[in-house]
């Protein structure tokens, strides 16, 4: 049986260290870092994420500002709020919860956030910095996965790393981070021919495609480290990942569960980015 990569445990460890860094920050600077989160509309999943981000901020001693807009808010009003937050010294990090209603351009919204406050690392300036390898922030999910691999002493150098999924939020930055640690990286997607032939080569397999139980035992090499980014809700109401956990854990060396694997790390990395942003802003 594979060893379980416990995201709750690692997350709690990292949050302890963030709490003590925030305390130190406050002693040195007389204020605590602040994160502003904007929620537009009434998507129930987004509302849960935003509430969890708010709670997490308070737990590590940071300020959290929650700004909610009706789903019919105009793009101009939203952009004006971002301009205001960009100027607000109490706000060190800004996050606009995605997805946005269709009449609002996500691209325009992301581009409007000051790169220095872009704790999601979605702004093109930050994406470019990640590509070059000289960055301030990393997108929270891939950053959380790198922390998990480090905590469980998974060596990446020279390893065959396969990422399934090529989103801007997870797949693409994940591939760059693994490459940055000298992995040999392959990115697979819906047009990949003979996916199983590729995934079978993986020493480290990261799955982020949003299809319940998609990766099965026959697609995984014995001894592989399997990271499951998926969160899917089955008809019976249960949550499951993109990996068929029970069967894959019989061949993998290490595996993340869903829930309790990658998920808890994402908000933790957001807190870390907010602290980094605050530290950078006082140096300016
Ligand atoms: N919606 C789902 N995941 C994310 C995320 O990481 N950041 C933002 N801003 N919205 C999301």
PDB file of C-alpha atoms and ligand atoms in Angstrom:
ATOM      1  CA  UNK A   1       0.000   0.000   0.000  1.00  0.00           C
ATOM      2  CA  UNK A   2       1.181   3.486  -0.843  1.00  0.00           C
ATOM      3  CA  UNK A   3       2.146   5.984   1.817  1.00  0.00           C
ATOM      4  CA  UNK A   4      -0.530   8.683   2.157  1.00  0.00           C
ATOM      5  CA  UNK A   5       0.680  12.227   1.506  1.00  0.00           C
ATOM      6  CA  UNK A   6      -1.165  14.074   4.260  1.00  0.00           C
ATOM      7  CA  UNK A   7      -1.997  17.592   3.102  1.00  0.00           C
ATOM      8  CA  UNK A   8      -3.715  18.481   6.370  1.00  0.00           C
ATOM      9  CA  UNK A   9      -0.588  17.654   8.348  1.00  0.00           C
ATOM     10  CA  UNK A  10       1.780  19.569   6.049  1.00  0.00           C
ATOM     11  CA  UNK A  11      -0.635  22.470   5.854  1.00  0.00           C
ATOM     12  CA  UNK A  12      -0.826  22.706   9.657  1.00  0.00           C
ATOM     13  CA  UNK A  13       2.994  22.710   9.862  1.00  0.00           C
ATOM     14  CA  UNK A  14       3.362  25.466   7.251  1.00  0.00           C
ATOM     15  CA  UNK A  15       0.575  27.545   8.853  1.00  0.00           C
ATOM     16  CA  UNK A  16       2.367  27.349  12.227  1.00  0.00           C
ATOM     17  CA  UNK A  17       5.443  28.840  10.649  1.00  0.00           C
ATOM     18  CA  UNK A  18       3.367  31.514   8.852  1.00  0.00           C
ATOM     19  CA  UNK A  19       1.720  32.451  12.177  1.00  0.00           C
ATOM     20  CA  UNK A  20       5.102  32.996  13.799  1.00  0.00           C
ATOM     21  CA  UNK A  21       6.342  34.989  10.767  1.00  0.00           C
ATOM     22  CA  UNK A  22       3.223  37.197  10.941  1.00  0.00           C
ATOM     23  CA  UNK A  23       3.872  37.823  14.659  1.00  0.00           C
ATOM     24  CA  UNK A  24       7.456  38.785  13.873  1.00  0.00           C
ATOM     25  CA  UNK A  25       6.292  40.964  10.975  1.00  0.00           C
ATOM     26  CA  UNK A  26       3.896  42.822  13.270  1.00  0.00           C
ATOM     27  CA  UNK A  27       6.607  43.433  15.879  1.00  0.00           C
ATOM     28  CA  UNK A  28       8.918  44.865  13.219  1.00  0.00           C
ATOM     29  CA  UNK A  29       6.413  46.899  11.231  1.00  0.00           C
ATOM     30  CA  UNK A  30       3.507  47.711  13.555  1.00  0.00           C
ATOM     31  CA  UNK A  31       0.821  46.230  11.308  1.00  0.00           C
ATOM     32  CA  UNK A  32      -0.226  42.837  10.008  1.00  0.00           C
ATOM     33  CA  UNK A  33      -0.479  41.773   6.341  1.00  0.00           C
ATOM     34  CA  UNK A  34      -3.944  42.113   4.790  1.00  0.00           C
ATOM     35  CA  UNK A  35      -5.658  40.117   2.055  1.00  0.00           C
ATOM     36  CA  UNK A  36      -8.672  41.404   0.094  1.00  0.00           C
ATOM     37  CA  UNK A  37     -10.878  38.772  -1.532  1.00  0.00           C
ATOM     38  CA  UNK A  38     -13.546  39.775  -4.033  1.00  0.00           C
ATOM     39  CA  UNK A  39     -16.505  37.483  -4.640  1.00  0.00           C
ATOM     40  CA  UNK A  40     -18.923  38.220  -7.464  1.00  0.00           C
ATOM     41  CA  UNK A  41     -22.311  36.472  -7.578  1.00  0.00           C
ATOM     42  CA  UNK A  42     -23.671  33.522  -5.661  1.00  0.00           C
ATOM     43  CA  UNK A  43     -21.758  30.456  -6.869  1.00  0.00           C
ATOM     44  CA  UNK A  44     -22.009  28.218  -3.761  1.00  0.00           C
ATOM     45  CA  UNK A  45     -18.584  26.575  -4.242  1.00  0.00           C
ATOM     46  CA  UNK A  46     -16.916  29.990  -4.606  1.00  0.00           C
ATOM     47  CA  UNK A  47     -18.689  31.225  -1.460  1.00  0.00           C
ATOM     48  CA  UNK A  48     -17.271  28.265   0.507  1.00  0.00           C
ATOM     49  CA  UNK A  49     -13.738  28.906  -0.831  1.00  0.00           C
ATOM     50  CA  UNK A  50     -13.947  32.600   0.065  1.00  0.00           C
ATOM     51  CA  UNK A  51     -15.200  31.841   3.573  1.00  0.00           C
ATOM     52  CA  UNK A  52     -12.338  29.368   4.095  1.00  0.00           C
ATOM     53  CA  UNK A  53      -9.788  31.935   2.907  1.00  0.00           C
ATOM     54  CA  UNK A  54     -11.192  34.479   5.360  1.00  0.00           C
ATOM     55  CA  UNK A  55     -11.011  32.016   8.274  1.00  0.00           C
ATOM     56  CA  UNK A  56      -7.472  30.968   7.354  1.00  0.00           C
ATOM     57  CA  UNK A  57      -6.262  34.588   7.318  1.00  0.00           C
ATOM     58  CA  UNK A  58      -7.630  35.217  10.790  1.00  0.00           C
ATOM     59  CA  UNK A  59      -6.082  31.993  12.097  1.00  0.00           C
ATOM     60  CA  UNK A  60      -2.567  33.110  11.137  1.00  0.00           C
ATOM     61  CA  UNK A  61      -3.175  36.630  12.472  1.00  0.00           C
ATOM     62  CA  UNK A  62      -3.620  38.431   9.153  1.00  0.00           C
ATOM     63  CA  UNK A  63      -6.350  40.893   8.250  1.00  0.00           C
ATOM     64  CA  UNK A  64      -8.940  39.748   5.761  1.00  0.00           C
ATOM     65  CA  UNK A  65     -11.215  42.040   3.771  1.00  0.00           C
ATOM     66  CA  UNK A  66     -14.120  40.351   2.037  1.00  0.00           C
ATOM     67  CA  UNK A  67     -15.808  42.314  -0.734  1.00  0.00           C
ATOM     68  CA  UNK A  68     -18.939  40.899  -2.327  1.00  0.00           C
ATOM     69  CA  UNK A  69     -20.773  42.073  -5.419  1.00  0.00           C
ATOM     70  CA  UNK A  70     -24.097  41.079  -6.886  1.00  0.00           C
ATOM     71  CA  UNK A  71     -23.765  38.875 -10.003  1.00  0.00           C
ATOM     72  CA  UNK A  72     -25.029  41.771 -12.152  1.00  0.00           C
ATOM     73  CA  UNK A  73     -22.280  44.173 -11.107  1.00  0.00           C
ATOM     74  CA  UNK A  74     -20.739  45.973 -14.076  1.00  0.00           C
ATOM     75  CA  UNK A  75     -17.179  45.310 -15.172  1.00  0.00           C
ATOM     76  CA  UNK A  76     -16.378  49.001 -14.634  1.00  0.00           C
ATOM     77  CA  UNK A  77     -17.496  48.929 -10.999  1.00  0.00           C
ATOM     78  CA  UNK A  78     -15.391  45.818 -10.363  1.00  0.00           C
ATOM     79  CA  UNK A  79     -12.328  47.345 -12.052  1.00  0.00           C
ATOM     80  CA  UNK A  80     -12.772  50.553 -10.037  1.00  0.00           C
ATOM     81  CA  UNK A  81     -12.779  48.509  -6.806  1.00  0.00           C
ATOM     82  CA  UNK A  82      -9.536  46.815  -7.892  1.00  0.00           C
ATOM     83  CA  UNK A  83      -7.999  50.253  -8.560  1.00  0.00           C
ATOM     84  CA  UNK A  84      -8.998  51.307  -5.042  1.00  0.00           C
ATOM     85  CA  UNK A  85      -7.504  48.168  -3.467  1.00  0.00           C
ATOM     86  CA  UNK A  86      -4.296  48.591  -5.504  1.00  0.00           C
ATOM     87  CA  UNK A  87      -3.886  51.991  -3.792  1.00  0.00           C
ATOM     88  CA  UNK A  88      -4.918  50.855  -0.294  1.00  0.00           C
ATOM     89  CA  UNK A  89      -1.863  50.423   1.946  1.00  0.00           C
ATOM     90  CA  UNK A  90      -3.713  48.112   4.335  1.00  0.00           C
ATOM     91  CA  UNK A  91      -4.225  45.633   1.500  1.00  0.00           C
ATOM     92  CA  UNK A  92      -1.113  43.664   0.576  1.00  0.00           C
ATOM     93  CA  UNK A  93      -2.763  40.936  -1.481  1.00  0.00           C
ATOM     94  CA  UNK A  94      -5.781  40.947  -3.806  1.00  0.00           C
ATOM     95  CA  UNK A  95      -7.656  37.894  -5.037  1.00  0.00           C
ATOM     96  CA  UNK A  96     -10.717  37.911  -7.279  1.00  0.00           C
ATOM     97  CA  UNK A  97     -12.458  34.569  -6.933  1.00  0.00           C
ATOM     98  CA  UNK A  98     -12.961  32.837 -10.301  1.00  0.00           C
ATOM     99  CA  UNK A  99     -15.066  32.024 -12.230  1.00  0.00           C
ATOM    100  CA  UNK A 100     -16.654  35.414 -12.922  1.00  0.00           C
ATOM    101  CA  UNK A 101     -20.074  35.972 -14.542  1.00  0.00           C
ATOM    102  CA  UNK A 102     -19.931  35.855 -18.340  1.00  0.00           C
ATOM    103  CA  UNK A 103     -20.324  39.611 -18.903  1.00  0.00           C
ATOM    104  CA  UNK A 104     -17.040  40.279 -17.072  1.00  0.00           C
ATOM    105  CA  UNK A 105     -13.688  39.620 -18.761  1.00  0.00           C
ATOM    106  CA  UNK A 106     -11.466  37.533 -16.486  1.00  0.00           C
ATOM    107  CA  UNK A 107      -8.467  38.661 -18.479  1.00  0.00           C
ATOM    108  CA  UNK A 108      -9.216  42.360 -17.909  1.00  0.00           C
ATOM    109  CA  UNK A 109      -9.780  41.754 -14.202  1.00  0.00           C
ATOM    110  CA  UNK A 110      -6.555  39.781 -13.741  1.00  0.00           C
ATOM    111  CA  UNK A 111      -4.572  42.367 -15.700  1.00  0.00           C
ATOM    112  CA  UNK A 112      -5.925  45.181 -13.512  1.00  0.00           C
ATOM    113  CA  UNK A 113      -4.556  43.760 -10.234  1.00  0.00           C
ATOM    114  CA  UNK A 114      -1.184  45.257  -9.394  1.00  0.00           C
ATOM    115  CA  UNK A 115       1.444  42.527 -10.013  1.00  0.00           C
ATOM    116  CA  UNK A 116       2.859  43.313  -6.544  1.00  0.00           C
ATOM    117  CA  UNK A 117      -0.493  42.396  -4.936  1.00  0.00           C
ATOM    118  CA  UNK A 118      -1.331  39.499  -7.258  1.00  0.00           C
ATOM    119  CA  UNK A 119      -1.206  36.690  -4.680  1.00  0.00           C
ATOM    120  CA  UNK A 120      -2.758  34.234  -7.166  1.00  0.00           C
ATOM    121  CA  UNK A 121       0.218  34.837  -9.518  1.00  0.00           C
ATOM    122  CA  UNK A 122      -2.170  35.015 -12.483  1.00  0.00           C
ATOM    123  CA  UNK A 123      -1.033  38.412 -13.846  1.00  0.00           C
ATOM    124  CA  UNK A 124       1.023  38.127 -17.073  1.00  0.00           C
ATOM    125  CA  UNK A 125       3.978  39.841 -15.358  1.00  0.00           C
ATOM    126  CA  UNK A 126       4.055  37.158 -12.680  1.00  0.00           C
ATOM    127  CA  UNK A 127       3.455  34.363 -15.184  1.00  0.00           C
ATOM    128  CA  UNK A 128       6.426  35.664 -17.190  1.00  0.00           C
ATOM    129  CA  UNK A 129       8.613  35.754 -14.092  1.00  0.00           C
ATOM    130  CA  UNK A 130       7.738  32.134 -13.338  1.00  0.00           C
ATOM    131  CA  UNK A 131       8.669  31.145 -16.898  1.00  0.00           C
ATOM    132  CA  UNK A 132      12.066  32.753 -16.459  1.00  0.00           C
ATOM    133  CA  UNK A 133      12.464  31.194 -12.989  1.00  0.00           C
ATOM    134  CA  UNK A 134      12.860  34.482 -11.098  1.00  0.00           C
ATOM    135  CA  UNK A 135       9.535  34.941  -9.339  1.00  0.00           C
ATOM    136  CA  UNK A 136       8.010  36.484  -6.210  1.00  0.00           C
ATOM    137  CA  UNK A 137       4.815  34.425  -6.045  1.00  0.00           C
ATOM    138  CA  UNK A 138       3.775  31.027  -7.330  1.00  0.00           C
ATOM    139  CA  UNK A 139       0.197  30.022  -8.115  1.00  0.00           C
ATOM    140  CA  UNK A 140      -1.157  28.433  -4.951  1.00  0.00           C
ATOM    141  CA  UNK A 141      -1.998  24.907  -6.117  1.00  0.00           C
ATOM    142  CA  UNK A 142       1.309  24.075  -7.860  1.00  0.00           C
ATOM    143  CA  UNK A 143       3.210  25.774  -5.023  1.00  0.00           C
ATOM    144  CA  UNK A 144       1.340  23.591  -2.510  1.00  0.00           C
ATOM    145  CA  UNK A 145       2.227  20.465  -4.487  1.00  0.00           C
ATOM    146  CA  UNK A 146       5.918  21.402  -4.460  1.00  0.00           C
ATOM    147  CA  UNK A 147       5.715  21.802  -0.650  1.00  0.00           C
ATOM    148  CA  UNK A 148       4.141  18.357  -0.344  1.00  0.00           C
ATOM    149  CA  UNK A 149       6.866  16.764  -2.488  1.00  0.00           C
ATOM    150  CA  UNK A 150       9.540  18.486  -0.403  1.00  0.00           C
ATOM    151  CA  UNK A 151       7.973  17.462   2.913  1.00  0.00           C
ATOM    152  CA  UNK A 152       7.834  13.813   1.806  1.00  0.00           C
ATOM    153  CA  UNK A 153      11.430  13.918   0.471  1.00  0.00           C
ATOM    154  CA  UNK A 154      10.422  13.183  -3.109  1.00  0.00           C
ATOM    155  CA  UNK A 155      13.491  13.821  -5.240  1.00  0.00           C
ATOM    156  CA  UNK A 156      12.578  15.461  -8.550  1.00  0.00           C
ATOM    157  CA  UNK A 157      15.999  15.778 -10.196  1.00  0.00           C
ATOM    158  CA  UNK A 158      16.232  13.600 -13.307  1.00  0.00           C
ATOM    159  CA  UNK A 159      12.826  11.996 -12.641  1.00  0.00           C
ATOM    160  CA  UNK A 160      10.180  11.402 -15.291  1.00  0.00           C
ATOM    161  CA  UNK A 161       7.393  13.820 -14.345  1.00  0.00           C
ATOM    162  CA  UNK A 162       4.063  13.640 -16.160  1.00  0.00           C
ATOM    163  CA  UNK A 163       1.385  16.309 -15.738  1.00  0.00           C
ATOM    164  CA  UNK A 164      -2.124  15.597 -17.038  1.00  0.00           C
ATOM    165  CA  UNK A 165      -3.901  18.912 -17.713  1.00  0.00           C
ATOM    166  CA  UNK A 166      -2.590  22.149 -19.196  1.00  0.00           C
ATOM    167  CA  UNK A 167      -4.568  24.898 -17.447  1.00  0.00           C
ATOM    168  CA  UNK A 168      -2.967  28.248 -16.689  1.00  0.00           C
ATOM    169  CA  UNK A 169      -3.781  27.774 -12.992  1.00  0.00           C
ATOM    170  CA  UNK A 170      -2.358  24.277 -12.463  1.00  0.00           C
ATOM    171  CA  UNK A 171      -0.967  22.261 -15.400  1.00  0.00           C
ATOM    172  CA  UNK A 172       1.310  24.795 -17.087  1.00  0.00           C
ATOM    173  CA  UNK A 173       2.877  26.307 -13.935  1.00  0.00           C
ATOM    174  CA  UNK A 174       3.193  22.819 -12.410  1.00  0.00           C
ATOM    175  CA  UNK A 175       5.235  21.700 -15.422  1.00  0.00           C
ATOM    176  CA  UNK A 176       7.510  24.748 -15.079  1.00  0.00           C
ATOM    177  CA  UNK A 177       8.113  24.157 -11.373  1.00  0.00           C
ATOM    178  CA  UNK A 178       9.009  20.500 -11.920  1.00  0.00           C
ATOM    179  CA  UNK A 179      11.308  21.558 -14.756  1.00  0.00           C
ATOM    180  CA  UNK A 180      12.852  24.141 -12.419  1.00  0.00           C
ATOM    181  CA  UNK A 181      13.772  21.272 -10.074  1.00  0.00           C
ATOM    182  CA  UNK A 182      15.412  19.408 -12.980  1.00  0.00           C
ATOM    183  CA  UNK A 183      12.625  16.932 -13.645  1.00  0.00           C
ATOM    184  CA  UNK A 184      12.092  15.599 -17.176  1.00  0.00           C
ATOM    185  CA  UNK A 185       8.589  16.868 -17.790  1.00  0.00           C
ATOM    186  CA  UNK A 186       5.813  15.795 -20.158  1.00  0.00           C
ATOM    187  CA  UNK A 187       2.464  17.613 -20.260  1.00  0.00           C
ATOM    188  CA  UNK A 188      -0.523  15.553 -21.456  1.00  0.00           C
ATOM    189  CA  UNK A 189      -3.989  16.787 -22.411  1.00  0.00           C
ATOM    190  CA  UNK A 190      -7.180  15.782 -24.172  1.00  0.00           C
ATOM    191  CA  UNK A 191      -5.432  15.438 -27.573  1.00  0.00           C
ATOM    192  CA  UNK A 192      -2.550  13.297 -26.284  1.00  0.00           C
ATOM    193  CA  UNK A 193      -2.246  10.028 -28.198  1.00  0.00           C
ATOM    194  CA  UNK A 194      -1.855   6.867 -26.129  1.00  0.00           C
ATOM    195  CA  UNK A 195      -2.022   8.603 -22.756  1.00  0.00           C
ATOM    196  CA  UNK A 196      -1.388   5.363 -20.874  1.00  0.00           C
ATOM    197  CA  UNK A 197       1.918   4.842 -22.677  1.00  0.00           C
ATOM    198  CA  UNK A 198       3.048   8.264 -21.365  1.00  0.00           C
ATOM    199  CA  UNK A 199       1.674   7.998 -17.809  1.00  0.00           C
ATOM    200  CA  UNK A 200       3.252   4.540 -17.401  1.00  0.00           C
ATOM    201  CA  UNK A 201       6.688   6.193 -17.686  1.00  0.00           C
ATOM    202  CA  UNK A 202       6.028   8.607 -14.807  1.00  0.00           C
ATOM    203  CA  UNK A 203       7.997   8.535 -11.568  1.00  0.00           C
ATOM    204  CA  UNK A 204       5.884  11.519 -10.486  1.00  0.00           C
ATOM    205  CA  UNK A 205       2.367  11.866 -11.898  1.00  0.00           C
ATOM    206  CA  UNK A 206       0.298  15.028 -11.331  1.00  0.00           C
ATOM    207  CA  UNK A 207      -3.338  14.773 -12.398  1.00  0.00           C
ATOM    208  CA  UNK A 208      -5.445  17.919 -12.895  1.00  0.00           C
ATOM    209  CA  UNK A 209      -8.173  17.271 -15.434  1.00  0.00           C
ATOM    210  CA  UNK A 210     -11.400  17.356 -13.437  1.00  0.00           C
ATOM    211  CA  UNK A 211     -12.683  13.878 -14.362  1.00  0.00           C
ATOM    212  CA  UNK A 212     -13.660  11.591 -11.517  1.00  0.00           C
ATOM    213  CA  UNK A 213     -11.518   8.452 -11.091  1.00  0.00           C
ATOM    214  CA  UNK A 214      -9.932   8.970 -14.534  1.00  0.00           C
ATOM    215  CA  UNK A 215      -6.482   7.529 -13.735  1.00  0.00           C
ATOM    216  CA  UNK A 216      -6.645   3.799 -13.119  1.00  0.00           C
ATOM    217  CA  UNK A 217      -4.119   1.258 -11.877  1.00  0.00           C
ATOM    218  CA  UNK A 218      -3.102   0.098 -15.361  1.00  0.00           C
ATOM    219  CA  UNK A 219      -1.937   3.661 -16.217  1.00  0.00           C
ATOM    220  CA  UNK A 220       0.542   3.917 -13.331  1.00  0.00           C
ATOM    221  CA  UNK A 221       4.025   2.471 -12.911  1.00  0.00           C
ATOM    222  CA  UNK A 222       4.812   0.514  -9.742  1.00  0.00           C
ATOM    223  CA  UNK A 223       6.457   2.874  -7.217  1.00  0.00           C
ATOM    224  CA  UNK A 224       5.128   6.096  -8.767  1.00  0.00           C
ATOM    225  CA  UNK A 225       4.333   9.201  -6.664  1.00  0.00           C
ATOM    226  CA  UNK A 226       0.766  10.224  -7.544  1.00  0.00           C
ATOM    227  CA  UNK A 227      -0.580  13.742  -6.918  1.00  0.00           C
ATOM    228  CA  UNK A 228      -4.331  14.196  -7.426  1.00  0.00           C
ATOM    229  CA  UNK A 229      -5.527  17.777  -7.913  1.00  0.00           C
ATOM    230  CA  UNK A 230      -9.126  16.855  -8.812  1.00  0.00           C
ATOM    231  CA  UNK A 231     -12.146  17.478  -6.624  1.00  0.00           C
ATOM    232  CA  UNK A 232     -15.264  15.904  -8.129  1.00  0.00           C
ATOM    233  CA  UNK A 233     -18.623  15.328  -6.517  1.00  0.00           C
ATOM    234  CA  UNK A 234     -20.194  11.975  -7.286  1.00  0.00           C
ATOM    235  CA  UNK A 235     -23.947  11.405  -7.609  1.00  0.00           C
ATOM    236  CA  UNK A 236     -24.006   9.936  -4.097  1.00  0.00           C
ATOM    237  CA  UNK A 237     -22.659  13.268  -2.794  1.00  0.00           C
ATOM    238  CA  UNK A 238     -19.177  11.917  -1.982  1.00  0.00           C
ATOM    239  CA  UNK A 239     -16.050  13.772  -3.062  1.00  0.00           C
ATOM    240  CA  UNK A 240     -13.464  12.011  -5.175  1.00  0.00           C
ATOM    241  CA  UNK A 241     -10.357  12.932  -7.113  1.00  0.00           C
ATOM    242  CA  UNK A 242      -9.219  12.402 -10.708  1.00  0.00           C
ATOM    243  CA  UNK A 243      -7.391   9.255  -9.589  1.00  0.00           C
ATOM    244  CA  UNK A 244      -9.104   5.968  -8.676  1.00  0.00           C
ATOM    245  CA  UNK A 245      -7.554   6.068  -5.212  1.00  0.00           C
ATOM    246  CA  UNK A 246      -8.202   2.519  -3.955  1.00  0.00           C
ATOM    247  CA  UNK A 247      -6.726   0.696  -6.932  1.00  0.00           C
ATOM    248  CA  UNK A 248      -3.897   3.155  -7.694  1.00  0.00           C
ATOM    249  CA  UNK A 249      -2.734   3.168  -4.076  1.00  0.00           C
ATOM    250  CA  UNK A 250      -2.008  -0.543  -4.412  1.00  0.00           C
ATOM    251  CA  UNK A 251       0.779   0.187  -6.955  1.00  0.00           C
ATOM    252  CA  UNK A 252       1.937   3.738  -6.083  1.00  0.00           C
ATOM    253  CA  UNK A 253       4.730   4.474  -3.607  1.00  0.00           C
ATOM    254  CA  UNK A 254       3.055   7.654  -2.335  1.00  0.00           C
ATOM    255  CA  UNK A 255      -0.345   9.185  -3.101  1.00  0.00           C
ATOM    256  CA  UNK A 256      -2.476  12.186  -2.109  1.00  0.00           C
ATOM    257  CA  UNK A 257      -6.041  11.467  -0.931  1.00  0.00           C
ATOM    258  CA  UNK A 258      -9.109  13.542  -1.909  1.00  0.00           C
ATOM    259  CA  UNK A 259     -10.101  15.291   0.251  1.00  0.00           C
ATOM    260  CA  UNK A 260      -7.108  15.960   2.507  1.00  0.00           C
ATOM    261  CA  UNK A 261      -4.271  15.995  -0.019  1.00  0.00           C
ATOM    262  CA  UNK A 262      -3.601  18.947  -2.318  1.00  0.00           C
ATOM    263  CA  UNK A 263      -6.703  20.934  -1.253  1.00  0.00           C
ATOM    264  CA  UNK A 264      -5.593  22.043   2.226  1.00  0.00           C
ATOM    265  CA  UNK A 265      -2.280  23.296   0.809  1.00  0.00           C
ATOM    266  CA  UNK A 266      -3.814  25.765  -1.626  1.00  0.00           C
ATOM    267  CA  UNK A 267      -5.073  28.291   0.936  1.00  0.00           C
ATOM    268  CA  UNK A 268      -1.895  27.841   2.959  1.00  0.00           C
ATOM    269  CA  UNK A 269       0.135  28.958  -0.056  1.00  0.00           C
ATOM    270  CA  UNK A 270      -2.183  31.955  -0.470  1.00  0.00           C
ATOM    271  CA  UNK A 271      -1.322  33.010   3.090  1.00  0.00           C
ATOM    272  CA  UNK A 272       2.368  32.568   2.321  1.00  0.00           C
ATOM    273  CA  UNK A 273       2.042  34.717  -0.815  1.00  0.00           C
ATOM    274  CA  UNK A 274       0.228  37.437   1.149  1.00  0.00           C
ATOM    275  CA  UNK A 275       3.054  37.560   3.687  1.00  0.00           C
ATOM    276  CA  UNK A 276       5.634  37.674   0.867  1.00  0.00           C
ATOM    277  CA  UNK A 277       3.686  40.521  -0.779  1.00  0.00           C
ATOM    278  CA  UNK A 278       3.589  42.512   2.477  1.00  0.00           C
ATOM    279  CA  UNK A 279       7.335  42.054   2.996  1.00  0.00           C
ATOM    280  CA  UNK A 280       8.068  43.190  -0.558  1.00  0.00           C
ATOM    281  CA  UNK A 281       5.801  46.230  -0.260  1.00  0.00           C
ATOM    282  CA  UNK A 282       7.497  47.600   2.858  1.00  0.00           C
ATOM    283  CA  UNK A 283      10.872  47.366   1.120  1.00  0.00           C
ATOM    284  CA  UNK A 284       9.662  49.645  -1.666  1.00  0.00           C
TER     285      UNK A 284
HETATM  286  N1  LIG B   1     -11.233  29.591  -8.364  1.00  0.00           N
HETATM  287  C1  LIG B   1     -10.821  28.304  -8.219  1.00  0.00           C
HETATM  288  N2  LIG B   1      -9.511  28.275  -7.865  1.00  0.00           N
HETATM  289  C2  LIG B   1      -9.098  29.562  -7.782  1.00  0.00           C
HETATM  290  C3  LIG B   1      -7.859  30.167  -7.432  1.00  0.00           C
HETATM  291  O1  LIG B   1      -6.843  29.514  -7.152  1.00  0.00           O
HETATM  292  N3  LIG B   1      -7.852  31.526  -7.447  1.00  0.00           N
HETATM  293  C4  LIG B   1      -8.929  32.271  -7.784  1.00  0.00           C
HETATM  294  N4  LIG B   1      -8.803  33.588  -7.789  1.00  0.00           N
HETATM  295  N5  LIG B   1     -10.097  31.725  -8.101  1.00  0.00           N
HETATM  296  C5  LIG B   1     -10.175  30.383  -8.096  1.00  0.00           C
END
